[in-house]
Coordinates of C-alpha atoms in Angstrom, one line a residue:
X222 CA 92.1 140.5 92.5
X223 CA 90.1 138.0 91.1
X224 CA 89.1 134.8 93.2
X225 CA 91.5 132.6 90.9
X226 CA 94.3 135.0 92.0
X227 CA 93.3 134.6 95.6
X228 CA 93.3 130.8 95.6
X229 CA 96.8 130.6 93.8
X230 CA 98.3 133.2 96.0
X231 CA 96.7 131.0 99.3
X232 CA 97.7 127.9 97.9
X233 CA 101.6 129.3 97.2
X234 CA 101.3 130.5 100.7
X235 CA 100.0 127.4 102.5
X236 CA 102.6 125.1 100.6
X237 CA 105.8 127.7 101.6
X238 CA 104.8 127.2 105.2
X239 CA 104.4 123.4 105.7
X240 CA 105.0 123.2 109.4
X241 CA 102.0 125.7 110.1
X242 CA 99.8 124.4 107.6
X243 CA 100.0 120.8 108.7
X244 CA 99.5 122.2 112.8
X245 CA 96.4 123.9 111.9
X246 CA 95.3 121.2 109.7
X247 CA 95.8 118.3 112.5
X248 CA 93.8 120.7 114.8
X249 CA 90.7 121.0 112.9
X250 CA 90.6 117.7 111.9
X251 CA 91.2 116.1 115.1
X252 CA 87.9 118.0 116.0
X253 CA 85.9 117.2 113.5
X254 CA 87.0 113.5 114.1
X255 CA 86.2 113.7 117.8
X256 CA 82.7 115.4 116.9
X257 CA 81.8 112.6 114.6
X258 CA 83.2 109.7 116.6
X259 CA 81.5 110.6 119.7
X260 CA 78.0 111.4 117.8
X261 CA 78.6 108.1 116.0
X262 CA 79.0 106.2 119.6
X263 CA 75.9 107.9 120.9
X264 CA 73.8 106.9 118.1
X265 CA 75.3 103.4 117.9
X266 CA 74.4 103.0 121.4
X267 CA 70.6 104.2 120.8
X268 CA 70.1 102.3 118.1
X269 CA 71.2 99.2 120.2
X270 CA 69.2 100.0 122.7
X271 CA 65.8 100.6 120.9
X272 CA 66.5 97.4 118.7
X273 CA 66.7 95.7 122.1
X274 CA 63.1 97.4 123.4
X275 CA 61.6 96.8 119.9
X276 CA 62.0 92.9 120.4
X277 CA 59.1 92.7 122.5
X278 CA 56.9 94.5 119.5
X279 CA 54.6 97.4 119.5
X280 CA 51.7 95.3 120.6
X281 CA 53.5 94.7 124.1
X282 CA 52.3 95.8 127.2
X283 CA 54.5 95.8 130.1
X284 CA 52.8 95.7 133.9
X285 CA 55.2 96.3 137.0
X286 CA 54.3 95.9 140.4
X287 CA 54.1 99.0 142.1
X288 CA 52.4 102.4 141.3
X289 CA 54.1 105.1 139.5
X290 CA 53.4 108.4 141.9
X291 CA 55.1 110.8 139.4
X292 CA 54.5 112.2 135.8
X293 CA 57.0 112.3 133.4
X294 CA 60.2 110.1 132.3
X295 CA 60.2 106.4 132.2
X296 CA 58.7 104.2 135.3
X297 CA 60.7 102.9 137.6
X298 CA 62.2 99.3 136.6
X299 CA 61.0 97.9 140.2
X300 CA 57.6 98.4 142.1
X301 CA 57.0 98.7 145.7
X302 CA 53.8 97.2 146.4
X303 CA 51.9 95.9 149.4
X304 CA 50.5 93.2 146.9
X305 CA 52.4 91.5 144.6
X306 CA 51.7 90.5 141.0
X307 CA 50.6 86.7 141.0
X308 CA 50.0 83.9 138.8
X309 CA 46.2 84.5 139.3
X310 CA 46.7 88.0 138.3
X311 CA 48.3 86.8 135.2
X312 CA 45.4 84.1 134.2
X313 CA 42.7 87.0 134.5
X314 CA 44.4 89.0 132.4
X315 CA 45.1 86.6 129.6
X316 CA 41.3 86.3 129.7
X317 CA 40.5 90.1 128.8
X318 CA 39.2 90.5 125.4
X319 CA 41.9 91.6 122.9
X320 CA 44.6 90.2 124.8
X321 CA 46.5 87.6 122.5
X322 CA 49.4 86.4 124.9
X323 CA 50.3 86.8 128.7
X324 CA 53.4 86.0 130.1
X325 CA 54.3 86.1 133.5
X326 CA 58.0 87.0 134.3
X327 CA 60.1 85.9 137.7
X328 CA 63.8 86.3 137.1
X329 CA 67.0 85.0 139.0
X330 CA 70.4 83.7 139.1
X331 CA 70.8 80.4 140.5
X332 CA 73.7 77.4 140.5
X333 CA 73.0 75.0 137.9
X334 CA 74.9 71.5 137.7
X335 CA 75.4 68.4 135.3
X336 CA 77.7 65.5 135.6
X337 CA 79.9 67.3 138.1
X338 CA 79.7 71.0 136.3
X339 CA 78.4 73.8 138.0
X340 CA 78.1 77.4 137.2
X341 CA 75.9 79.9 138.0
X342 CA 73.0 80.9 135.5
X343 CA 70.3 83.2 134.8
X344 CA 66.8 81.7 135.3
X345 CA 63.8 82.7 133.7
X346 CA 60.4 81.2 134.9
X347 CA 57.5 82.0 132.1
X348 CA 55.4 80.1 130.0
X349 CA 55.0 79.4 126.3
X350 CA 53.5 82.6 125.5
X351 CA 57.4 84.2 126.6
X352 CA 58.3 82.3 123.3
X353 CA 55.8 84.0 121.2
X354 CA 55.9 87.5 122.6
X355 CA 59.9 87.6 122.7
X356 CA 59.9 85.9 119.4
X357 CA 62.3 82.8 120.7
X358 CA 62.7 80.2 118.6
X359 CA 64.4 76.4 119.7
X360 CA 67.1 74.6 117.1
X361 CA 66.1 71.5 119.3
X362 CA 63.1 70.1 121.2
X363 CA 59.8 71.9 122.0
X364 CA 59.2 75.1 124.1
X365 CA 57.9 75.1 127.7
X366 CA 54.3 74.0 128.3
X367 CA 51.1 76.7 128.5
X368 CA 50.8 78.7 132.0
X369 CA 49.4 76.6 135.1
X370 CA 48.8 77.4 138.3
X371 CA 50.6 74.6 140.3
X372 CA 53.8 73.3 139.6
X373 CA 54.0 71.1 136.5
X374 CA 56.6 68.7 135.1
X375 CA 60.2 70.1 136.1
X376 CA 61.0 71.0 132.5
X377 CA 63.6 73.4 130.9
X378 CA 64.7 75.0 127.9
X379 CA 68.2 76.0 127.6
X380 CA 70.8 78.3 125.5
X381 CA 72.8 77.3 123.2
X382 CA 76.0 78.3 125.0
X383 CA 74.9 76.5 128.3
X384 CA 74.3 73.5 126.0
X385 CA 77.7 73.6 124.8
X386 CA 79.5 74.2 128.3
X387 CA 77.4 71.4 130.2
X388 CA 76.8 68.7 127.5
X389 CA 79.4 69.3 125.2
X390 CA 79.1 67.2 122.2
X391 CA 76.5 65.0 123.9
X392 CA 72.7 65.2 123.2
X393 CA 71.2 67.7 125.5
X394 CA 67.4 66.7 125.0
X395 CA 66.1 64.4 128.1
X396 CA 69.0 65.1 130.2
X397 CA 68.4 66.6 134.0
X398 CA 69.7 69.7 135.0
X399 CA 70.1 70.4 138.9
X400 CA 68.6 74.0 140.1
X401 CA 68.5 74.0 144.1
X402 CA 66.9 71.0 145.3
X403 CA 64.9 70.1 141.6
X404 CA 66.2 68.5 138.9
X405 CA 64.6 69.8 135.5
X406 CA 64.3 67.7 132.2
X407 CA 65.6 69.4 129.1
X408 CA 62.9 69.3 126.5
X409 CA 64.7 72.4 124.0
X410 CA 67.3 74.3 123.1
X411 CA 67.2 77.8 121.8
X412 CA 68.5 79.0 118.8
X413 CA 71.8 81.1 118.9
X414 CA 70.1 84.8 119.6
X415 CA 72.7 87.1 121.4
X416 CA 71.5 89.5 124.1
X417 CA 68.1 90.9 125.1
X418 CA 67.6 93.7 127.6
X419 CA 71.3 92.8 128.8
X420 CA 70.7 89.0 129.2
X421 CA 72.7 86.7 126.9
X422 CA 69.8 84.7 125.8
X423 CA 72.7 81.9 124.8
X424 CA 73.2 81.5 128.5
X425 CA 70.3 80.7 130.2
X426 CA 67.7 78.5 131.6
X427 CA 64.1 78.7 131.0
X428 CA 61.4 76.9 133.2
X429 CA 57.9 77.1 134.3
X430 CA 56.8 80.1 136.1
X431 CA 55.8 77.7 138.8
X432 CA 58.6 75.7 139.5
X433 CA 60.4 79.4 139.1
X434 CA 58.2 80.8 142.3
X435 CA 59.4 77.4 144.1
X436 CA 62.9 77.4 143.4
X437 CA 63.3 81.0 144.1
X438 CA 61.1 80.9 147.2
X439 CA 59.0 83.9 145.9
X440 CA 55.2 84.4 145.6
X441 CA 55.0 87.7 143.3
X442 CA 56.1 87.8 139.7
X443 CA 58.9 90.5 138.4
X444 CA 57.0 91.4 135.3
X445 CA 53.9 90.5 133.5
X446 CA 54.1 90.9 129.6
X447 CA 50.5 91.2 127.9
X448 CA 50.2 91.3 123.7
X449 CA 47.2 92.7 122.3
X450 CA 45.5 91.4 119.4
X451 CA 45.0 94.9 117.6
X452 CA 47.7 98.0 117.9
X453 CA 44.9 100.3 118.0
X454 CA 43.4 98.7 120.9
X455 CA 46.6 98.9 123.3
X456 CA 45.2 102.4 125.6
X457 CA 42.0 100.5 125.6
X458 CA 43.7 97.1 126.6
X459 CA 46.0 99.1 128.8
X460 CA 43.0 100.4 130.6
X461 CA 41.2 97.3 131.3
X462 CA 44.5 95.5 132.9
X463 CA 44.5 98.5 135.2
X464 CA 40.8 98.6 135.9
X465 CA 40.8 94.4 136.4
X466 CA 43.9 94.6 138.7
X467 CA 42.3 97.3 140.8
X468 CA 39.3 94.9 141.1
X469 CA 41.6 92.0 142.2
X470 CA 43.6 94.0 144.7
X471 CA 40.9 95.2 146.7
X472 CA 40.4 98.8 145.1
X473 CA 43.8 99.7 145.2
X474 CA 45.7 100.7 141.7
X475 CA 49.0 99.4 142.9
X476 CA 50.4 98.4 139.1
X477 CA 52.2 100.3 136.5
X478 CA 51.3 99.5 132.8
X479 CA 53.5 100.9 130.3
X480 CA 53.7 100.5 126.3
X481 CA 56.6 99.9 124.2
X482 CA 56.1 103.4 122.5
X483 CA 55.8 104.9 125.7
X484 CA 59.3 103.2 126.8
X485 CA 60.6 103.9 123.3
X486 CA 60.0 107.7 123.2
X487 CA 61.5 108.1 126.7
X488 CA 64.6 106.3 126.2
X489 CA 65.0 108.0 122.7
X490 CA 64.6 111.6 124.2
X491 CA 67.2 110.7 126.8
X492 CA 69.5 109.0 124.2
X493 CA 69.2 112.2 121.9
X494 CA 70.0 114.4 124.9
X495 CA 73.3 112.2 126.0
X496 CA 74.3 112.4 121.8
X497 CA 73.7 116.1 121.7
X498 CA 75.8 116.2 125.2
X499 CA 78.6 114.4 124.0
X500 CA 79.0 116.4 120.4
X501 CA 79.0 119.7 122.2
X502 CA 82.0 118.3 124.8
X503 CA 83.7 117.2 121.6
X504 CA 83.1 120.8 119.9
X505 CA 85.2 122.3 122.9
X506 CA 88.1 120.7 120.9
X507 CA 87.0 122.8 117.9
X508 CA 87.3 125.9 119.9
X509 CA 90.7 125.2 121.0
X510 CA 91.6 124.5 117.3
X511 CA 90.2 128.1 116.8
X512 CA 92.2 129.5 119.3
X513 CA 95.4 128.1 117.7
X514 CA 94.4 129.5 114.4
X515 CA 94.5 133.0 115.7
X516 CA 97.8 132.6 117.5
X517 CA 99.3 131.2 114.4
X518 CA 97.6 133.7 112.1
X519 CA 99.0 136.6 114.8
X520 CA 102.5 134.8 114.2
X521 CA 101.8 134.9 110.4
X522 CA 100.8 138.6 110.4
X523 CA 104.3 139.8 112.0
X524 CA 106.3 137.5 109.8
X525 CA 104.9 138.6 106.6
X526 CA 104.7 142.5 107.0
X527 CA 107.0 143.4 104.0
X528 CA 104.6 141.1 102.0
X529 CA 101.4 142.8 103.0
X530 CA 103.1 146.0 102.4
X531 CA 104.3 144.8 99.2
X532 CA 100.6 144.0 98.1
X533 CA 99.4 147.1 99.2
X534 CA 102.2 149.0 97.2
X535 CA 100.8 147.4 94.1
X536 CA 97.5 148.1 94.8
X537 CA 95.8 145.9 97.1
X538 CA 93.0 147.3 99.2
X539 CA 92.5 146.8 103.1
X540 CA 89.6 144.7 102.2
X541 CA 91.7 142.8 99.8
X542 CA 94.2 141.6 102.2
X543 CA 91.8 141.1 105.0
X544 CA 89.8 138.7 102.4
X545 CA 93.4 137.0 101.6
X546 CA 93.8 136.1 105.3
X547 CA 90.4 135.1 106.4
X548 CA 90.4 132.8 102.9
X549 CA 93.6 131.3 104.1
X550 CA 92.1 130.6 107.3
X551 CA 88.7 129.0 105.8
X552 CA 90.8 127.0 103.1
X553 CA 92.8 125.3 105.9
X554 CA 89.3 124.7 107.9
X555 CA 87.4 123.4 104.6
X556 CA 90.4 120.8 103.5
X557 CA 91.1 120.1 107.3
X558 CA 87.4 119.4 108.2
X559 CA 86.8 117.2 104.9
X560 CA 89.6 115.0 105.7
X561 CA 88.6 114.7 109.3
X562 CA 85.2 113.7 108.3
X563 CA 86.3 110.9 105.9
X564 CA 89.3 109.8 108.5
X565 CA 85.9 109.6 110.9
X566 CA 84.4 107.6 108.8
X567 CA 86.8 105.3 108.0
X568 CA 87.0 104.7 111.8
X569 CA 83.4 104.1 112.0
X570 CA 83.5 101.6 109.4
X571 CA 86.4 99.6 111.0
X572 CA 84.9 99.7 114.3
X573 CA 81.4 98.3 112.3
X574 CA 83.2 95.6 111.4
X575 CA 85.1 94.7 114.6
X576 CA 81.8 95.3 116.7
X577 CA 79.0 93.8 114.6
X578 CA 76.2 93.6 116.9
X579 CA 76.8 97.5 118.1
X580 CA 76.8 99.2 114.6
X581 CA 77.9 102.9 114.8
X582 CA 76.6 105.8 112.5
X583 CA 77.4 109.3 112.7
X584 CA 74.1 111.5 111.7
X585 CA 74.3 113.5 108.7
X586 CA 73.6 116.7 111.5
X587 CA 76.8 115.8 113.1
X588 CA 78.8 115.5 109.6
X589 CA 77.1 118.9 108.2
X590 CA 77.5 120.7 111.3
X591 CA 81.0 119.8 112.3
X592 CA 82.1 120.9 108.8
X593 CA 80.2 124.4 109.2
X594 CA 81.4 124.8 112.6
X595 CA 85.2 124.4 111.7
X596 CA 85.0 126.9 109.0
X597 CA 82.8 129.3 111.0
X598 CA 85.5 129.1 114.2
X599 CA 88.4 129.6 111.7
X600 CA 86.9 132.4 110.0
X601 CA 85.6 134.2 113.7
X602 CA 89.0 133.8 115.1
X603 CA 91.0 134.3 112.2
X604 CA 89.5 138.1 111.9
X605 CA 91.4 139.8 114.2
X606 CA 94.8 139.0 112.6
X607 CA 93.2 139.5 109.2
X608 CA 92.1 143.3 110.6
X609 CA 95.4 143.9 111.9
X610 CA 97.1 143.1 108.7
X611 CA 94.6 144.7 106.5
X612 CA 95.0 148.0 108.9
X613 CA 99.3 147.6 108.3
X614 CA 100.8 151.0 106.6
X615 CA 102.2 150.0 103.1
X616 CA 105.1 152.5 103.7
X617 CA 105.8 151.1 107.3
X618 CA 105.1 147.8 106.2
X619 CA 107.7 147.7 103.6
X620 CA 110.4 149.0 106.1
X621 CA 109.3 146.0 108.2
X622 CA 107.4 148.1 110.8
X623 CA 104.2 147.4 112.3
X624 CA 101.7 149.8 113.6
X625 CA 101.7 149.9 117.3
X626 CA 97.6 150.1 117.4
X627 CA 94.8 149.1 114.7
X628 CA 91.9 150.7 115.1

């Protein structure tokens, strides 16, 4: 038989057994859809997280209180240190050669009130350099003043959403918002900016760091961002910061300094492993589809005994019969996997239209791998039924009998 004859024969068989064809098509297509959707979800989450980290830029170093003692992986998000980071530490770091900007950070939630409206809001204590490092811009007014050890004027910059909720259509600039026992004058309103590190920047109040320490009654800093002038000097500046703070902290190295590259590498490795893991879990559905193919093909062999006998009587060899059954399974798997891939891409496209900030995309290796895996599993699980069909005796098959044993 020529390949054209084989394809024609298989097409005729598949169209004649529609229910079996549709069942196998659905089983394989669902497996391919599952693999591509789960990997698209993983890749979308990875892109979102990496984009959030990239907000700070490659030139930024993050100083955490507390010394990380273990090696490998990401540093802890919080550090235990007998000596906290202070504003004086921040000012000393800003004086290092090669450091472009330094932004101390104090973070907390506190009730904000204005004209009888009260709500809890994320409050960030920092300085002017935070806006430069974080690339924040204001739609109205101005940003915070430069870093100062002492409490200056109680001013604040608020997010766009918070402005709408507290002031509605009234002008916000010049108005005063109460935080704890202090009143802060609004000097700026942020551009609409979405989320950053899990914080909604449209729903924040940013105040001078010294004022934040007073409001939250804390002495130490939560974090310290330091932006270097030249990326090539990143490692040197990192070591210089460690040495400087070690000297200021009585010879004890009690801080952890990490770079964006280190964080990005660690996070990307973790997310890559998770993406592969969910793809592996989804592949189990394709294994189930392969078992279904084997069972259905076994039933098909028992139902088509006379047909197999006729083929052999007309001169078809055992290898030809085997190829027919394997080709049948392979063709179903190929068509089903391609349609499953198309369906998954359609779902991803619709999801990207609905979820604007979180964009999903299935990686090429998942798309190609899901198709190849579907075809490979189909051929593997179809081998036993195909072998059984190829070993049938022509005479017994024409009589509707099956061999009791297949060697």
